[in-house]
Coordinates of C-alpha atoms in Angstrom, one line a residue:
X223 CA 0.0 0.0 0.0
X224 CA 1.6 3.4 -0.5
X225 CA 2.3 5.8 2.0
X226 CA -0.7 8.6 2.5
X227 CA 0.7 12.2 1.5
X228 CA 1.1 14.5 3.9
X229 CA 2.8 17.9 4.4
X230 CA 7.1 17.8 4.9
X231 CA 8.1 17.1 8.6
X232 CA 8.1 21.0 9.9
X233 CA 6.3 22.7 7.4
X234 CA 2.8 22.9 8.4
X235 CA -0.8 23.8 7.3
X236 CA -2.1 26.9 8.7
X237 CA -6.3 25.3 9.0
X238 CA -9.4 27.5 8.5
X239 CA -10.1 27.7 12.5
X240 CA -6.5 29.8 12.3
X241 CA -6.5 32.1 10.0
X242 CA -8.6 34.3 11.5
X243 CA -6.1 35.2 14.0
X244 CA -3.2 35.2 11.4
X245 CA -5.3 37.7 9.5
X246 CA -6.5 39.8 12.8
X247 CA -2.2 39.6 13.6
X248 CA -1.4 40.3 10.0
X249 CA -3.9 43.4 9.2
X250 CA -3.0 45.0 13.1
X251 CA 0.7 44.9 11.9
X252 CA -0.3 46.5 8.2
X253 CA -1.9 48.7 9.4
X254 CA 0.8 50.1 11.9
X255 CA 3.9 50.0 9.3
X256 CA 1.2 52.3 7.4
X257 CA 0.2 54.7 9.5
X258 CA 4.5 55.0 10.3
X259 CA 5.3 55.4 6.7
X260 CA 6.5 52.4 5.5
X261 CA 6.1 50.9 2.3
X262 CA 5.5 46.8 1.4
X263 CA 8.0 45.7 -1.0
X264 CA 7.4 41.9 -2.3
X265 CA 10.6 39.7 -2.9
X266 CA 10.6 35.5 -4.3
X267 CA 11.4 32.7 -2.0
X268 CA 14.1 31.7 -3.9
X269 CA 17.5 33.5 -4.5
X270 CA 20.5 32.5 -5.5
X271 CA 22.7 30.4 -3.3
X272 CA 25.8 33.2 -3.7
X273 CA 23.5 35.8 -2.0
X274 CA 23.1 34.6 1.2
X275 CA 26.5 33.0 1.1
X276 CA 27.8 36.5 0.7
X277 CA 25.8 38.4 3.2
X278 CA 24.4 36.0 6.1
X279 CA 28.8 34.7 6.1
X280 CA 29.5 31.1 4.8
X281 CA 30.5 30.2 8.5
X282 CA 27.2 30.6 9.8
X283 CA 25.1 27.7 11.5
X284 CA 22.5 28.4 8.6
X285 CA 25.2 28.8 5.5
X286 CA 26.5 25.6 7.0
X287 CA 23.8 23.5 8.3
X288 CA 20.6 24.9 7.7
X289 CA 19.6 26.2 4.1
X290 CA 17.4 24.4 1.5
X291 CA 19.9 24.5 -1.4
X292 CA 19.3 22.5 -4.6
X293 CA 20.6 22.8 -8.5
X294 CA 17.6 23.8 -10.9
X295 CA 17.8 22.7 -14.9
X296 CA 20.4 25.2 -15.2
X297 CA 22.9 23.9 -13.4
X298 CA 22.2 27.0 -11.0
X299 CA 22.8 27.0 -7.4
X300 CA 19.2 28.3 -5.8
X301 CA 18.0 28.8 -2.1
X302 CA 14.6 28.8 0.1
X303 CA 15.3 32.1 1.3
X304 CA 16.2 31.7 5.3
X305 CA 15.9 35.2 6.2
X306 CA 14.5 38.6 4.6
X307 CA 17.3 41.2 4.7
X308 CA 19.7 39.5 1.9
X309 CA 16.5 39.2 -0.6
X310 CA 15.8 42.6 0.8
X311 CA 19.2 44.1 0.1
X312 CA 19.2 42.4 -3.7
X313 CA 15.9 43.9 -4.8
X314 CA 16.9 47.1 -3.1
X315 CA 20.1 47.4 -5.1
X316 CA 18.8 45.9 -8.5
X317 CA 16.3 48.0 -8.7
X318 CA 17.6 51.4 -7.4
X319 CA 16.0 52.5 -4.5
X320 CA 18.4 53.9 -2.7
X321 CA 20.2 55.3 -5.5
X322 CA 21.4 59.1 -4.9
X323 CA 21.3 58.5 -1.0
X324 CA 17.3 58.2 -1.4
X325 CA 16.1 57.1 2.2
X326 CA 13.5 54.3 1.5
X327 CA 11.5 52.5 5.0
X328 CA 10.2 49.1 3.5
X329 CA 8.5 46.2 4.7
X330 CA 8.1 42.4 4.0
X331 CA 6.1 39.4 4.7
X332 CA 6.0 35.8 3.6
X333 CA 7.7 32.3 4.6
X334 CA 11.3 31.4 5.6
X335 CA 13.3 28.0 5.6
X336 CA 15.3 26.5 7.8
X337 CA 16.7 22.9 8.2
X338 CA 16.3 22.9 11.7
X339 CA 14.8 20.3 14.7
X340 CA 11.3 20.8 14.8
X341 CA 9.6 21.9 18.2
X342 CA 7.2 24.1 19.4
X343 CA 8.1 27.7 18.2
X344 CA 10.1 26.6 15.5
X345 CA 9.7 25.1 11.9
X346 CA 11.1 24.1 9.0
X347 CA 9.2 26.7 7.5
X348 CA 8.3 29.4 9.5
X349 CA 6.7 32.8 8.8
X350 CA 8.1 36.6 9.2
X351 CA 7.3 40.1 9.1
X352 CA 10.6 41.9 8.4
X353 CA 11.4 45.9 8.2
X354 CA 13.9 47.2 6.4
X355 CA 15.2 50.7 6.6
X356 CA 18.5 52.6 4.5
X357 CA 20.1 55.9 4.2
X358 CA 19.3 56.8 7.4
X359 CA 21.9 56.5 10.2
X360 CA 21.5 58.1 13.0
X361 CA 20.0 56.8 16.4
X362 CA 16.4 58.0 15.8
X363 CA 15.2 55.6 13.1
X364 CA 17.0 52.5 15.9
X365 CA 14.5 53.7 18.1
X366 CA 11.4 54.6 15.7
X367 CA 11.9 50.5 14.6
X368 CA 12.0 49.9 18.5
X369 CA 9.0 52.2 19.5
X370 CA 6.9 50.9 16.9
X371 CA 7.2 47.4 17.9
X372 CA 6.1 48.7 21.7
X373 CA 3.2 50.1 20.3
X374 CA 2.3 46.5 18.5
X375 CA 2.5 45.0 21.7
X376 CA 0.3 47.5 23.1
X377 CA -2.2 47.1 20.8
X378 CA -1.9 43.1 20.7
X379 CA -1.7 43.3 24.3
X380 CA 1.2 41.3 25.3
X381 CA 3.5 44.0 26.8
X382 CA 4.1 42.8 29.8
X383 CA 5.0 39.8 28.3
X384 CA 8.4 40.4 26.4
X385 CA 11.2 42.3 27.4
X386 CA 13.8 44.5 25.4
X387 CA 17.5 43.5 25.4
X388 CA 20.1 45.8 23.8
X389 CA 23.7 45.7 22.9
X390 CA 26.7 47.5 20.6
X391 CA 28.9 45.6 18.3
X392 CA 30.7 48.5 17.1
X393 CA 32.5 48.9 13.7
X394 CA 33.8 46.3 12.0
X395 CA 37.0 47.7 13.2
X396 CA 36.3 47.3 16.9
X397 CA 34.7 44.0 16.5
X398 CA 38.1 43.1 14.9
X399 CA 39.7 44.0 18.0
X400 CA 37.3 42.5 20.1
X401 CA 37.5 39.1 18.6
X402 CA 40.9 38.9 18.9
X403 CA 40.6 39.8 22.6
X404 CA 37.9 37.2 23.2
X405 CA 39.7 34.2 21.4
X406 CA 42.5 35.1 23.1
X407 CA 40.9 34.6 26.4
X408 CA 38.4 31.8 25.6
X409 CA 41.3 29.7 24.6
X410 CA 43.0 30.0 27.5
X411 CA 40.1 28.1 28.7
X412 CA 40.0 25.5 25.9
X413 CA 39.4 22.6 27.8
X414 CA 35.9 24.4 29.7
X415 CA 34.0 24.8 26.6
X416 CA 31.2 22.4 24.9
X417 CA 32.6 20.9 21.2
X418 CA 30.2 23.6 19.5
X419 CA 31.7 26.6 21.1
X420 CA 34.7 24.6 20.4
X421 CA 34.3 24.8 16.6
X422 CA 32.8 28.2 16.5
X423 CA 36.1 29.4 18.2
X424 CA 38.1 28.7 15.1
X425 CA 35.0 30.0 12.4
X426 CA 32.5 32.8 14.2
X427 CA 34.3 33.5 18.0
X428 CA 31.3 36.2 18.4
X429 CA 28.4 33.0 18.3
X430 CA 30.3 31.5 21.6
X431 CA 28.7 34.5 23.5
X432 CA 25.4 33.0 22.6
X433 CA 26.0 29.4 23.6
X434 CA 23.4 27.9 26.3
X435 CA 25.7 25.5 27.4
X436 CA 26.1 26.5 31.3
X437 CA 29.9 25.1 31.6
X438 CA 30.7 27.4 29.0
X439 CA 28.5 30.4 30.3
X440 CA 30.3 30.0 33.8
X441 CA 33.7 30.6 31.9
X442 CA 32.4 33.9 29.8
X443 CA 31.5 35.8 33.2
X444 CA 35.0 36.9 33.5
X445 CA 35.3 37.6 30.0
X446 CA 36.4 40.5 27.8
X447 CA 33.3 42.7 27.1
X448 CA 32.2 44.1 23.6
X449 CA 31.4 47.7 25.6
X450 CA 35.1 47.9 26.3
X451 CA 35.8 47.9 22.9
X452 CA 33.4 50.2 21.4
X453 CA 34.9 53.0 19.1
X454 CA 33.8 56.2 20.3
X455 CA 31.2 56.6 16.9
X456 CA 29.4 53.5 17.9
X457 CA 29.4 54.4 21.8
X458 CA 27.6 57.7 21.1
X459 CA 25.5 55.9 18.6
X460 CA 24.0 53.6 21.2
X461 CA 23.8 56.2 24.1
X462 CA 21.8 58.2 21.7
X463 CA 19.7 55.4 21.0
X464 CA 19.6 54.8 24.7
X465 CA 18.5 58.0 25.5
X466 CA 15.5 58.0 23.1
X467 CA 14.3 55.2 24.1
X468 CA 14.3 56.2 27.7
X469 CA 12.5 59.4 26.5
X470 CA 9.5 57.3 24.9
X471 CA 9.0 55.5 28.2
X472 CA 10.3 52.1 27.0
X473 CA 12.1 50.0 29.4
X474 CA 15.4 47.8 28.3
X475 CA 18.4 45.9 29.5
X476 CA 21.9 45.7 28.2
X477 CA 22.7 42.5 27.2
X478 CA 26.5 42.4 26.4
X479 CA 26.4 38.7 25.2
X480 CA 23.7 39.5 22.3
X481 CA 25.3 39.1 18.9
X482 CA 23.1 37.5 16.6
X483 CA 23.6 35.1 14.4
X484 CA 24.0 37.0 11.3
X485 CA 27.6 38.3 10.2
X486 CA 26.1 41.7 8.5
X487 CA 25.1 43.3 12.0
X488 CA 26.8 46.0 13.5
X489 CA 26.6 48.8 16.3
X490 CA 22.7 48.2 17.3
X491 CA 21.3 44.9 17.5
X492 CA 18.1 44.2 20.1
X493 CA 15.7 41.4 20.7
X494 CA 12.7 41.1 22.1
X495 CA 12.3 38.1 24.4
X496 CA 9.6 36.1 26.6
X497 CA 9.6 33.6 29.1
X498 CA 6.3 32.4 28.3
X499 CA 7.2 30.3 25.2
X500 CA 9.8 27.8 26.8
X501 CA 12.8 27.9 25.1
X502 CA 11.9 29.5 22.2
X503 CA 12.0 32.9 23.7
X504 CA 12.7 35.2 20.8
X505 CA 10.0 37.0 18.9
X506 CA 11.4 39.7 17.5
X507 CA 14.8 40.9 16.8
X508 CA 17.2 43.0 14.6
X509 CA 19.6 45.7 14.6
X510 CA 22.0 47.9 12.1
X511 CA 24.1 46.3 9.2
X512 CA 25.4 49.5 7.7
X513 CA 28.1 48.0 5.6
X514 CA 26.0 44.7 3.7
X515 CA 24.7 47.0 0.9
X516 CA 28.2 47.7 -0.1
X517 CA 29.0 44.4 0.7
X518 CA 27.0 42.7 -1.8
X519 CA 28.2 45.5 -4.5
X520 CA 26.6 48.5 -4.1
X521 CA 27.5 52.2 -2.7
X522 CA 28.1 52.7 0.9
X523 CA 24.6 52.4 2.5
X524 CA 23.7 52.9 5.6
X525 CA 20.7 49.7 6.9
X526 CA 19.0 48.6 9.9
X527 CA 16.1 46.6 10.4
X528 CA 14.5 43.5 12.5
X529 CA 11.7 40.6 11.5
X530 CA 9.3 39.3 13.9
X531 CA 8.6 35.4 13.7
X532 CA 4.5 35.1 13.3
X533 CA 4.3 31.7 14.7
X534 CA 5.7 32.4 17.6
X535 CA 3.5 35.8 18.3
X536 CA 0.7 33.7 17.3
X537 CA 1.6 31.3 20.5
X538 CA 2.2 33.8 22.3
X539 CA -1.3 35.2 22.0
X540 CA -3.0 32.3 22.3
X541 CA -0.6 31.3 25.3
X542 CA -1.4 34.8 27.2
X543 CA -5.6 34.7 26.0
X544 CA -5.3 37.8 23.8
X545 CA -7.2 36.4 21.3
X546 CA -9.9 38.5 20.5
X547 CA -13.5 37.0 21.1
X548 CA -14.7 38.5 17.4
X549 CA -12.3 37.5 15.3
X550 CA -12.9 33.7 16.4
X551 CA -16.3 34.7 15.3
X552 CA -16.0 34.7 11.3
X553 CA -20.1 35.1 10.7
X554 CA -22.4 37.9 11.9
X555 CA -25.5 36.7 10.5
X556 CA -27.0 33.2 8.6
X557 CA -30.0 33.4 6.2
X558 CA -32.0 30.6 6.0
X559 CA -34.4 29.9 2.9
X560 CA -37.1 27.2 2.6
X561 CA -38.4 27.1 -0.8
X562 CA -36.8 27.7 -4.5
X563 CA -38.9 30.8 -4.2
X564 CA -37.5 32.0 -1.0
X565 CA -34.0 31.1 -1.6
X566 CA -34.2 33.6 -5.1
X567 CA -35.6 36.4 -3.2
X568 CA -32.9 36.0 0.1
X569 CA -29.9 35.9 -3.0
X570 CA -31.4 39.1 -4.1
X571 CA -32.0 40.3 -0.8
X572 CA -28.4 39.5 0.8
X573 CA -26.9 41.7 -2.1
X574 CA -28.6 44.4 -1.4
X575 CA -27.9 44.7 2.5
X576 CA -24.1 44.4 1.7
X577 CA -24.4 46.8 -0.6
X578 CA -25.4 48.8 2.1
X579 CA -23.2 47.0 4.5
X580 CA -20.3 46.0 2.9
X581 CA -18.6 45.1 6.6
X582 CA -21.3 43.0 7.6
X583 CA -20.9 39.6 7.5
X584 CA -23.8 37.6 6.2
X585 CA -23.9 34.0 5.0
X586 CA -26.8 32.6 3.2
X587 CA -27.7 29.1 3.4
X588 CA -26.6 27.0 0.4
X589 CA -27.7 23.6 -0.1
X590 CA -31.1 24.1 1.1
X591 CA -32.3 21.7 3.9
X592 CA -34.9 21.3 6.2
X593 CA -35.6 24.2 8.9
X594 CA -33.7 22.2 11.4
X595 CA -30.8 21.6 9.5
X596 CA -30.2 24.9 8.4
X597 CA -30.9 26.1 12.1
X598 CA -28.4 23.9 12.9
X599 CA -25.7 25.1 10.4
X600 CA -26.6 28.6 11.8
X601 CA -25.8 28.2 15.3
X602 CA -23.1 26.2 14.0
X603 CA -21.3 29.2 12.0
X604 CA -20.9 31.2 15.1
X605 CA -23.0 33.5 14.1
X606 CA -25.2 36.3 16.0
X607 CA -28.1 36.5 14.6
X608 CA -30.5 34.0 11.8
X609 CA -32.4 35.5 9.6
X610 CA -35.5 33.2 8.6
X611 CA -37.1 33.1 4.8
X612 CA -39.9 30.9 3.8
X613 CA -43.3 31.4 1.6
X614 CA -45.4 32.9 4.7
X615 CA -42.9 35.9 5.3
X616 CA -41.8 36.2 1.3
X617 CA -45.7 37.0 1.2
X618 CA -45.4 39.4 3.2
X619 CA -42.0 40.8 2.8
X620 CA -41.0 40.6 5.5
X621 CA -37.7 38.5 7.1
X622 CA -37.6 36.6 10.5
X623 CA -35.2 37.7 12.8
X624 CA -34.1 35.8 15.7
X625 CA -30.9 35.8 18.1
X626 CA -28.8 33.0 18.6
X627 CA -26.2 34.1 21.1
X628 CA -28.1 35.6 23.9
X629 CA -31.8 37.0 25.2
X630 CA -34.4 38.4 22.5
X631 CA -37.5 37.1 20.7
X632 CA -37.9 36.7 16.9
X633 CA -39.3 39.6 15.3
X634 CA -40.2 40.2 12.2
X635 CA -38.5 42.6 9.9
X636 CA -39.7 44.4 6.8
X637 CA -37.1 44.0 3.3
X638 CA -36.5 47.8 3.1
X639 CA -36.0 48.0 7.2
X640 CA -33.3 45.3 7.5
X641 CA -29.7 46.9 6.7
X642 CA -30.7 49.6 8.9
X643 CA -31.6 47.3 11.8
X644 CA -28.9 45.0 11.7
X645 CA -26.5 47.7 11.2
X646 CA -28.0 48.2 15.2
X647 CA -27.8 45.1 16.3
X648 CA -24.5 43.5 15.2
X649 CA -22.8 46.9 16.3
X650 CA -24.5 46.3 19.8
X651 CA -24.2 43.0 19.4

């Protein structure tokens, strides 16, 4: 017998009874990045493999281990994108838009992959809003990417639920310096670290600093720190950033261990981070790469950005009950019809209340049915309110109108009376 198809180990199907709180998470963050002045740009899933070998650094645990990377017809080497920025960056530079030193605040959305263990949080393919922001580089548009993410957890009501760490990695130059200081010490203590911080020792020293192995945590306590190193651009770069931050009321902690994972950032990075997720604790994170546009062959370019993992916000919405009870609720009112007769005139009918209601939310019977098997489907939908259609009140022109969630008696309701009146009682409802 053959094997029954299902979806890849990781990569998931995102079911009806979802999607309305993807969409109510998705349209809240839209309409945000809109009312701040950023734009949507739309990049493929798949780039070349060279990009992201060239900007995320071929030493990286997702260059190494992680990326979906196959040959196409052409003998080409193509990825599944694992991140936005690089994609980002490309479009950004083949098309332009930052060409005279032309600021430009963009925005993103769509699916990332990643080879990785599957668990609760985190996927094989896994979804992201991302922000990307060039030309401008002072300290202001750090914190306008960090303020606007305190207002989305305002208004999705999780604030007291993550918390903002911040750290400087300086220049390139004074990273430089500070790797050499931090190899130096860590392999004096060679013998204390687990095999990964081992290996990433000898390819990415900075990624040690993020290890959660405790042995290895106990030996970077006493070790060199990246604020010691900062050159004095970057140091008044992130007290300014500091400083506007504590301006807009938004509280933080310096984390002098956060790196990243990427090799593009420098001076600003930040995370946002919960405890109520397990492990996976970060849902949102980003910072300043002001030398990757140049990198990847274009004119020095100042860039900062961050992406947000939507899964994980999802969770954490659902884990804190900040769901909101409407948008579980994806009918406002069911019309029933009994009778070929009845069913015409509640088609006819239905169009004409959304034309005067185009928000409403009205679903009309299809299939037909006895009374109670479309009364049934109507409490079923979730809906508020029924509306009832048969030969006695098509007679009369009139519609039955009868709550489902709650007190009230059926009424009756004339045709040219019935946008107006439920245009009442959903909004009260």
């Amino acid at each position: 017998m053959s094997k029954s198809l299902q979806a890849i180990r990781g990569m998931n199907d995102i079911l009806p009874e979802q999607t309305p709180l993807w969409r109510y998470f998705e349209g809240t963050v839209a309409r945000l990045l809109d009312n701040y002045g950023y734009k949507q740009i739309r990049m493929p899933i798949v780039e070349f493999t060279e990009l992201f070998k060239r900007s995320i650094g071929e030493v990286t645990d997702i260059v190494e281990k992680e990326m979906y990377t196959f040959e196409d017809r052409n003998g080409d080497s193509l990825t599944l994108r694992p991140e936005g920025t690089a994609a980002c960056v490309r479009a950004v530079l083949e098309h332009g838009l930052t060409g005279a030193g032309q600021p430009q605040k963009l925005w993103y959305i769509g699916p990332m992959f990643r080879h990785e263990r599957p668990q609760k949080g985190r996927y094989r393919q896994f979804h992201q809003i991302g922000l990307e922001v060039f030309n401008i580089d002072g300290p202001d548009i750090d914190a306008e990417l960090i303020v606007l993410t305190w207002r989305l957890w305002g208004l999705l009501g999780i604030r007291d639920a993550v918390k903002l760490e911040l750290n400087s990695l300086g220049t390139s130059e004074s990273r430089g310096r500070y790797k050499v200081a931090l190899v130096e010490y860590l392999s004096a203590h060679l013998d204390k670290l687990d095999e990964d911080s081992q290996r990433r020792l000898k390819t990415n020293p900075l990624r040690v600093l993020d290890t959660k192995n405790a042995d290895t945590q106990a030996v970077l306590v006493n070790a060199p720190k990246m604020a010691d190193y900062l050159d004095d651009e970057s140091r008044i770069h992130f007290e300014g950033l500091k400083a506007r931050l504590e301006a807009a009321g938004i509280p933080f902690v310096i984390n002098t261990k956060l790196v990243r994972g990427l090799d593009y950032y420098s001076k600003t990075v930040f995370e946002w981070v919960t405890d109520k997720l397990g492990a996976q604790g970060t849902v949102c994170a980003g910072g300043r790469y002001d030398g990757l546009v140049e990198q990847m062959g274009g004119k020095p370019t100042t860039g900062v950005g961050f992406a947000m993992g939507i899964e994980r916000l999802i969770l954490l919405l659902e884990t804190l009950e900040q769901v909101p009870e409407e948008i579980s609720r994806q009918v406002d009112v069911y019309l029933c019809a009994f009778g070929e007769a009845a069913e015409l005139a509640a088609l006819a009918l239905s169009e004409k209340v959304r034309d005067q209601l185009p928000n409403l939310r009205l679903q009309v019977n299809a299939g037909a049915g006895s009374f109670k098997s479309q009364f049934k489907k109507a409490d079923k939908s979730g809906a508020l309110y029924a509306l009832i259609l048969g030969e006695d009140e098509l007679a009369q022109q009139v519609i039955g109108f009868k709550p489902l969630r709650g007190q009230g008696e059926q009424q009756n309701i004339a045709f040219d009376a019935l946008a107006a009146h439920l245009a009442t009682c959903v909004v009260q409802g």
